[in-house]
PDB file of C-alpha atoms in Angstrom:
ATOM      1  CA  MET F  30      56.509  45.490 233.454  1.00 45.00           C
ATOM      2  CA  ILE F  31      60.206  45.167 234.354  1.00 50.00           C
ATOM      3  CA  ASN F  32      62.401  44.028 231.515  1.00 51.00           C
ATOM      4  CA  THR F  33      64.951  41.232 231.688  1.00 58.00           C
ATOM      5  CA  LYS F  34      67.852  43.694 232.027  1.00 61.00           C
ATOM      6  CA  TYR F  35      66.833  44.332 235.621  1.00 67.00           C
ATOM      7  CA  ARG F  36      66.117  40.671 236.336  1.00 69.00           C
ATOM      8  CA  SER F  37      69.712  39.879 235.392  1.00 71.00           C
ATOM      9  CA  MET F  38      70.943  42.552 237.830  1.00 74.00           C
ATOM     10  CA  TYR F  39      69.411  40.718 240.787  1.00 82.00           C
ATOM     11  CA  SER F  40      71.329  38.410 243.070  1.00 83.00           C
ATOM     12  CA  PRO F  41      70.895  37.822 246.803  1.00 86.00           C
ATOM     13  CA  ALA F  42      74.436  39.106 247.433  1.00 86.00           C
ATOM     14  CA  ARG F  43      73.741  42.355 245.535  1.00 85.00           C
ATOM     15  CA  PHE F  44      70.409  42.765 247.304  1.00 85.00           C
ATOM     16  CA  TRP F  45      71.895  42.452 250.808  1.00 86.00           C
ATOM     17  CA  GLY F  46      74.943  44.477 249.727  1.00 84.00           C
ATOM     18  CA  LYS F  47      72.705  47.422 248.864  1.00 81.00           C
ATOM     19  CA  LEU F  48      70.419  47.091 251.873  1.00 80.00           C
ATOM     20  CA  GLU F  49      72.615  46.426 254.866  1.00 81.00           C
ATOM     21  CA  PRO F  50      74.946  49.452 254.721  1.00 78.00           C
ATOM     22  CA  ARG F  51      72.096  51.940 254.113  1.00 79.00           C
ATOM     23  CA  VAL F  52      69.174  50.557 256.086  1.00 82.00           C
ATOM     24  CA  ARG F  53      68.408  53.809 257.899  1.00 78.00           C
ATOM     25  CA  SER F  54      68.452  55.911 254.728  1.00 78.00           C
ATOM     26  CA  PHE F  55      65.867  53.749 252.935  1.00 79.00           C
ATOM     27  CA  GLY F  56      63.081  54.042 255.452  1.00 81.00           C
ATOM     28  CA  ARG F  57      60.866  51.322 256.782  1.00 86.00           C
ATOM     29  CA  GLU F  58      58.205  51.398 254.020  1.00 87.00           C
ATOM     30  CA  LEU F  59      60.681  50.818 251.193  1.00 88.00           C
ATOM     31  CA  LEU F  60      62.514  48.145 253.149  1.00 91.00           C
ATOM     32  CA  GLU F  61      59.297  46.333 254.041  1.00 94.00           C
ATOM     33  CA  LYS F  62      58.313  46.078 250.377  1.00 94.00           C
ATOM     34  CA  ALA F  63      61.778  44.920 249.316  1.00 95.00           C
ATOM     35  CA  LEU F  64      61.962  42.330 252.096  1.00 96.00           C
ATOM     36  CA  CYS F  65      58.482  40.960 251.400  1.00 97.00           C
ATOM     37  CA  LEU F  66      59.447  40.466 247.776  1.00 97.00           C
ATOM     38  CA  TYR F  67      62.785  38.931 248.722  1.00 96.00           C
ATOM     39  CA  TYR F  68      61.251  36.423 251.122  1.00 97.00           C
ATOM     40  CA  ALA F  69      58.417  35.578 248.712  1.00 97.00           C
ATOM     41  CA  ALA F  70      61.038  34.765 246.080  1.00 96.00           C
ATOM     42  CA  GLN F  71      62.706  32.384 248.540  1.00 95.00           C
ATOM     43  CA  SER F  72      59.467  30.452 249.058  1.00 95.00           C
ATOM     44  CA  SER F  73      59.055  27.184 247.173  1.00 95.00           C
ATOM     45  CA  SER F  74      55.327  27.939 246.817  1.00 95.00           C
ATOM     46  CA  THR F  75      55.981  31.066 244.724  1.00 97.00           C
ATOM     47  CA  PRO F  76      55.719  30.098 241.037  1.00 97.00           C
ATOM     48  CA  ALA F  77      58.449  30.860 238.506  1.00 95.00           C
ATOM     49  CA  TRP F  78      56.461  33.627 236.771  1.00 95.00           C
ATOM     50  CA  ALA F  79      56.044  35.477 240.086  1.00 96.00           C
ATOM     51  CA  LYS F  80      59.726  35.030 240.914  1.00 95.00           C
ATOM     52  CA  ARG F  81      60.610  36.601 237.548  1.00 93.00           C
ATOM     53  CA  VAL F  82      58.464  39.634 238.435  1.00 94.00           C
ATOM     54  CA  ILE F  83      60.121  39.822 241.859  1.00 95.00           C
ATOM     55  CA  TYR F  84      63.649  39.463 240.485  1.00 93.00           C
ATOM     56  CA  GLY F  85      62.936  42.198 237.946  1.00 91.00           C
ATOM     57  CA  ALA F  86      61.711  44.583 240.657  1.00 92.00           C
ATOM     58  CA  LEU F  87      64.569  43.776 243.030  1.00 91.00           C
ATOM     59  CA  GLY F  88      67.025  44.053 240.139  1.00 89.00           C
ATOM     60  CA  TYR F  89      65.711  47.549 239.415  1.00 87.00           C
ATOM     61  CA  PHE F  90      65.994  48.384 243.105  1.00 86.00           C
ATOM     62  CA  ILE F  91      69.661  47.393 243.279  1.00 84.00           C
ATOM     63  CA  PHE F  92      70.604  48.724 239.823  1.00 79.00           C
ATOM     64  CA  PRO F  93      72.948  51.655 240.444  1.00 64.00           C
ATOM     65  CA  LEU F  94      71.667  53.810 237.560  1.00 61.00           C
ATOM     66  CA  ASP F  95      67.899  54.003 237.843  1.00 50.00           C
ATOM     67  CA  ALA F  96      65.457  56.663 236.666  1.00 49.00           C
ATOM     68  CA  ILE F  97      65.859  58.928 239.695  1.00 49.00           C
ATOM     69  CA  PRO F  98      69.297  58.826 241.325  1.00 51.00           C
ATOM     70  CA  ASP F  99      69.052  57.300 244.804  1.00 48.00           C
ATOM     71  CA  LEU F 100      71.168  60.096 246.250  1.00 48.00           C
ATOM     72  CA  ALA F 101      68.638  62.800 245.304  1.00 48.00           C
ATOM     73  CA  PRO F 102      67.254  64.176 248.573  1.00 47.00           C
ATOM     74  CA  LEU F 103      63.625  63.252 249.356  1.00 48.00           C
ATOM     75  CA  ILE F 104      62.821  61.777 245.938  1.00 55.00           C
ATOM     76  CA  GLY F 105      65.760  59.438 245.357  1.00 61.00           C
ATOM     77  CA  TYR F 106      63.886  56.261 246.194  1.00 71.00           C
ATOM     78  CA  THR F 107      60.481  57.281 244.790  1.00 76.00           C
ATOM     79  CA  ASP F 108      60.921  55.299 241.587  1.00 79.00           C
ATOM     80  CA  ASP F 109      62.203  52.276 243.513  1.00 83.00           C
ATOM     81  CA  LEU F 110      59.178  52.421 245.804  1.00 86.00           C
ATOM     82  CA  GLY F 111      56.847  52.569 242.797  1.00 87.00           C
ATOM     83  CA  VAL F 112      58.465  49.579 241.120  1.00 89.00           C
ATOM     84  CA  LEU F 113      58.432  47.544 244.337  1.00 93.00           C
ATOM     85  CA  ALA F 114      54.777  48.465 244.990  1.00 94.00           C
ATOM     86  CA  ALA F 115      53.774  47.440 241.452  1.00 94.00           C
ATOM     87  CA  ALA F 116      55.562  44.111 241.841  1.00 95.00           C
ATOM     88  CA  LEU F 117      53.887  43.556 245.215  1.00 95.00           C
ATOM     89  CA  ALA F 118      50.475  44.190 243.678  1.00 96.00           C
ATOM     90  CA  THR F 119      51.258  41.724 240.897  1.00 96.00           C
ATOM     91  CA  VAL F 120      52.371  38.906 243.221  1.00 96.00           C
ATOM     92  CA  ALA F 121      50.267  39.815 246.272  1.00 96.00           C
ATOM     93  CA  ILE F 122      48.803  36.346 246.636  1.00 96.00           C
ATOM     94  CA  TYR F 123      52.318  35.008 247.347  1.00 97.00           C
ATOM     95  CA  ILE F 124      52.991  37.535 250.115  1.00 97.00           C
ATOM     96  CA  THR F 125      51.851  35.128 252.799  1.00 97.00           C
ATOM     97  CA  PRO F 126      51.655  35.780 256.547  1.00 97.00           C
ATOM     98  CA  GLU F 127      54.939  33.847 256.863  1.00 97.00           C
ATOM     99  CA  VAL F 128      56.633  36.103 254.306  1.00 97.00           C
ATOM    100  CA  LYS F 129      55.335  39.198 256.113  1.00 97.00           C
ATOM    101  CA  ALA F 130      56.565  37.805 259.455  1.00 97.00           C
ATOM    102  CA  GLN F 131      60.056  37.223 258.031  1.00 97.00           C
ATOM    103  CA  ALA F 132      60.152  40.783 256.688  1.00 96.00           C
ATOM    104  CA  HIS F 133      58.927  42.261 259.987  1.00 95.00           C
ATOM    105  CA  ASP F 134      61.440  40.195 261.982  1.00 95.00           C
ATOM    106  CA  LYS F 135      64.271  41.574 259.859  1.00 93.00           C
ATOM    107  CA  LEU F 136      62.930  45.131 260.172  1.00 93.00           C
ATOM    108  CA  ASP F 137      62.708  44.711 263.937  1.00 92.00           C
ATOM    109  CA  GLN F 138      66.365  43.629 264.004  1.00 90.00           C
ATOM    110  CA  TRP F 139      67.368  46.758 262.113  1.00 86.00           C
ATOM    111  CA  PHE F 140      65.083  49.264 263.826  1.00 85.00           C
ATOM    112  CA  LYS F 141      64.727  48.034 267.384  1.00 81.00           C
ATOM    113  CA  PRO F 142      65.633  50.702 269.923  1.00 72.00           C
ATOM    114  CA  LYS F 143      69.089  50.469 271.399  1.00 66.00           C
ATOM    115  CA  ALA F 144      69.170  49.378 275.034  1.00 61.00           C
ATOM    116  CA  VAL F 145      70.063  52.199 277.387  1.00 62.00           C
ATOM    117  CA  HIS F 146      72.432  51.196 280.166  1.00 61.00           C
ATOM    118  CA  SER F 147      72.225  53.139 283.393  1.00 56.00           C
TER     119      SER F 147
END
């Protein structure tokens, strides 16, 4: 699926470094998939083979030179979304309710409406 070149590109610091500054430009669907994979990889119940799949997908996601440049309007993250979706399908059994809750909590932090002061 994803070769070892992309697995070696992954690190938690690179992952958060790509996500945090551009949260709004990624969109919720892409972020949800990436976060579910990230949190599943952090779980001690996720086996090594599944973590390798996850690290490969997240490595591809953070790799600056992927198949479709991320800056291309409308389609820039299409390949990333496909890779993340394929990885999710492969390791779906390890995307537990706890993993989903962690991902949704983080998304809520990023996308919660700003309080309006009157």
